[in-house]
Amino acid sequence: MTQNGFSLSDPVTKLASVGSKRAEAFESLGIKSIRDLLFYFPHRHLNRLTDINSSQVKKYVANDYDGEVTLWGIVISKELISYSKKKVFKVAFKDSNGSFECVWFQSINFFKDKFNTGESYAISGKPTLTRYNHLQFAHPEFDKISQDETASYKSDGKILPVYSLPAALKKKNIGDIGLRNMMYEAVENYTSLLDESLPVNLVKANRLLPFPEAIRNMHFPENQEMLKQAIRRLKYDELFFFEVLIALKKSKIKKEIAGTVYRVDKNIINRFIESLPFELTDSQLEVLSEIRKDLESKHPLNRLVQGDVGSGKTMVALITMLIVVKNGYQAALMAPTEILANQHYITLTKLLNQFDVNVTLLTGGLSGSEKKQGNEDVKSNNADIVIGTHALIESGVEFSNLGLVVIDEQHRFGVAQRARLIDKTKFTDTLIMTATPIPRTLSMSFYGDLDVSVIDKPPANRKPVRTVLRGESSLDNIYKFIIEKAGEGYQSYIVFPLVEESEKIELKAAMTHYEELSKNQLKSLRVGLLHGKMKWNEKEERMKKFANREYDVLISTTVIEVGIDVPGANIILINDANRFGLSQLHQLRGRVGRGAEQAYCVLVTKDEYTILHKKMTFDFNYLSPKQIEKNKAILRLNAMVKFTSGFDLSEIDLKLRGPGDMFSTKQSGMPEFRFANLAEDTALLVKAREDAFSVVNDDHKLKSSENKSIRKKLTESYQKNMEYAGIG
Ligand code: ADP
Ligand code: MG
């Protein structure tokens, strides 16, 4: 679109102060056109609108005001004060009618060369009053104000953008003010040319700023509130288009892929449920009824079952497989480890014993002839349920009539592996089980095109695992506790983390601990060892012995982390607990408390950590990002002691790790977010999702005129993602 001779595709040389040399500098940053420049957003703003001075702020603070303010001041002095252990760097400022000070306790070396007498700074933060009644900022944000800015400070008093200034620009003599002026020109002349990317009704319903106005306010906000609204608008856009992609993918699967219609034989299913030693929980039954609807419909089953550790997901998978098998199809159950595959094999064989179902195990550890037999059974439809690891699908086992694929503990499969599995199972009914604690609102989006069911309550007989944090000096007492409890029939896991890079050393560490403990502290007990490097049948034998109560204690690496179910084991001691991630700790703790007995989880770490732990009893929502960064390990351990639900822990994990780390949308081929933060913007996400799904539901080809802007934006900005998602 052109307007008064302006077009968004104009080169940056259209701006008054940009010639070909400067244009080259911009190009090296990927900025060619004015449109590109408009999307070069400031990383922060200087809020100079608050035309207040230090004595006013002092009064506010005395009256309990605890918000942020920006003050502008001239450095009058600075000093480095040393106490016996601590150092403080303090800078004194004066402004129009008073004074204030800034203090730094950390990274002092970095700050102490700045702030020379006579220089002007804009200081932003939450000030407090010291006991000497000084107005003080601790670790504030600050911007050095140049001479000419100082001169204009009083006159324009605006909220000003601060852009990052890469060396390429600096070299061409573009400074803060110069760049700001160029932006101002671009914003003034060009933002009105930007298209609205959303249907008008969505802009209205969500009280969003129109797109051009949002972009203008991103650079030169009229006020703080407008800046907030501009950011909100851009967040909504990102989330909305993210969800549109998901909705399109989902609708494609639903509309274009025909699924098998299964009949559910109520007699058999009821007979099976009655044969169980317990009653299914309401949660399990609810999820099963959702799955049943999928199975009976002509759409494929494409569902994720999310349930905390020990919530009874296996039973849901088993009954689904039973339905499919009774329709004459085969079902494949894949687990991330051979140990878990083997456990499932034992459980299923036992439970299905009376139901004329052939269960076959196919894992790498089998002998050549066993494998051959297994493969033949699968090919000839002799095997109804086939259990294995991902190799089942990847190694090209030939099924005679595969109807359903169940992926257990899918979060444990690598991202690439997951993609391959899902690719291979695209046209089959798929049930995915996961215990990765992910906040519920997010799993809906993260697992995008899958339907999601949640088992939200554990079986009624469960007591929460009692969790404590202990220093290494308490180990002898913990061993005594293990011995005493073994007298009551309790079994225990003792876990050692994979400390060393090298598998050999790791192995040695586990073995050394095993020898030490079984000869000394735990010599009165029967102790077994399990680690990842053992031969398959050796692992199987050790697990079996532990399950059959031939061991009181199993010393193990994290191979027991996923899925292992030994209801008699009710104590887990986790060594060097500070080394584990939160979801891993939760998974490990999930190995105990799987029956009616009171279970215990003892997290062991260095003594000094336990002292810190006691000090850090405050809610970490109030910690600064820096404090969080520094104390992550302690915060994880504190969270483990305080919370038992995987969903609660997932919220904390998300805060500690950040959504990028947890979701890695990059690898999933989905767009990355520049503004939206999945941890913080959940309400907006839920709304954007609703909107996106309703748009796609009404018009899955986005053909209507209202949706023209969506289609345009998708082709302009999301082409790659669409290709990846197979929704060209
Ligand atoms: P997860 O969800 O972690 O995979 P499992 O399916 O292994 O959990 O179940 C954990 C334990 O709970 C198993 O020993 C299982 O037999 C038992 N269990 C499953 N459902 C119920 C139920 N409804 N009532 C009591 N125990 C149950
Ligand atoms: Mg499981």
Tab-separated table of N, CA and C and ligand atoms in Angstrom, residues 313-314 344 408-409 563 594, ligand 2:
chain	number	residue	atom	x	y	z
A	313	LYS	N	-2.289	-44.571	35.197
A	313	LYS	CA	-2.433	-44.417	33.749
A	313	LYS	C	-2.398	-45.760	33.028
A	314	THR	N	-1.589	-46.686	33.567
A	314	THR	CA	-1.444	-47.980	32.895
A	314	THR	C	-2.799	-48.649	32.693
A	344	HIS	N	5.606	-53.708	32.245
A	344	HIS	CA	4.287	-53.708	31.623
A	344	HIS	C	3.925	-55.104	31.132
A	408	ASP	N	3.878	-44.760	26.243
A	408	ASP	CA	3.870	-44.504	27.682
A	408	ASP	C	5.031	-43.582	28.033
A	409	GLU	N	4.816	-42.717	28.999
A	409	GLU	CA	5.854	-41.794	29.470
A	409	GLU	C	6.510	-41.091	28.288
A	563	GLY	N	8.290	-44.718	35.574
A	563	GLY	CA	7.266	-45.750	35.511
A	563	GLY	C	7.365	-46.932	36.459
A	594	ARG	N	2.962	-45.772	46.343
A	594	ARG	CA	2.069	-46.311	45.317
A	594	ARG	C	1.107	-47.331	45.908
B	2	MG	MG	3.177	-45.412	34.211
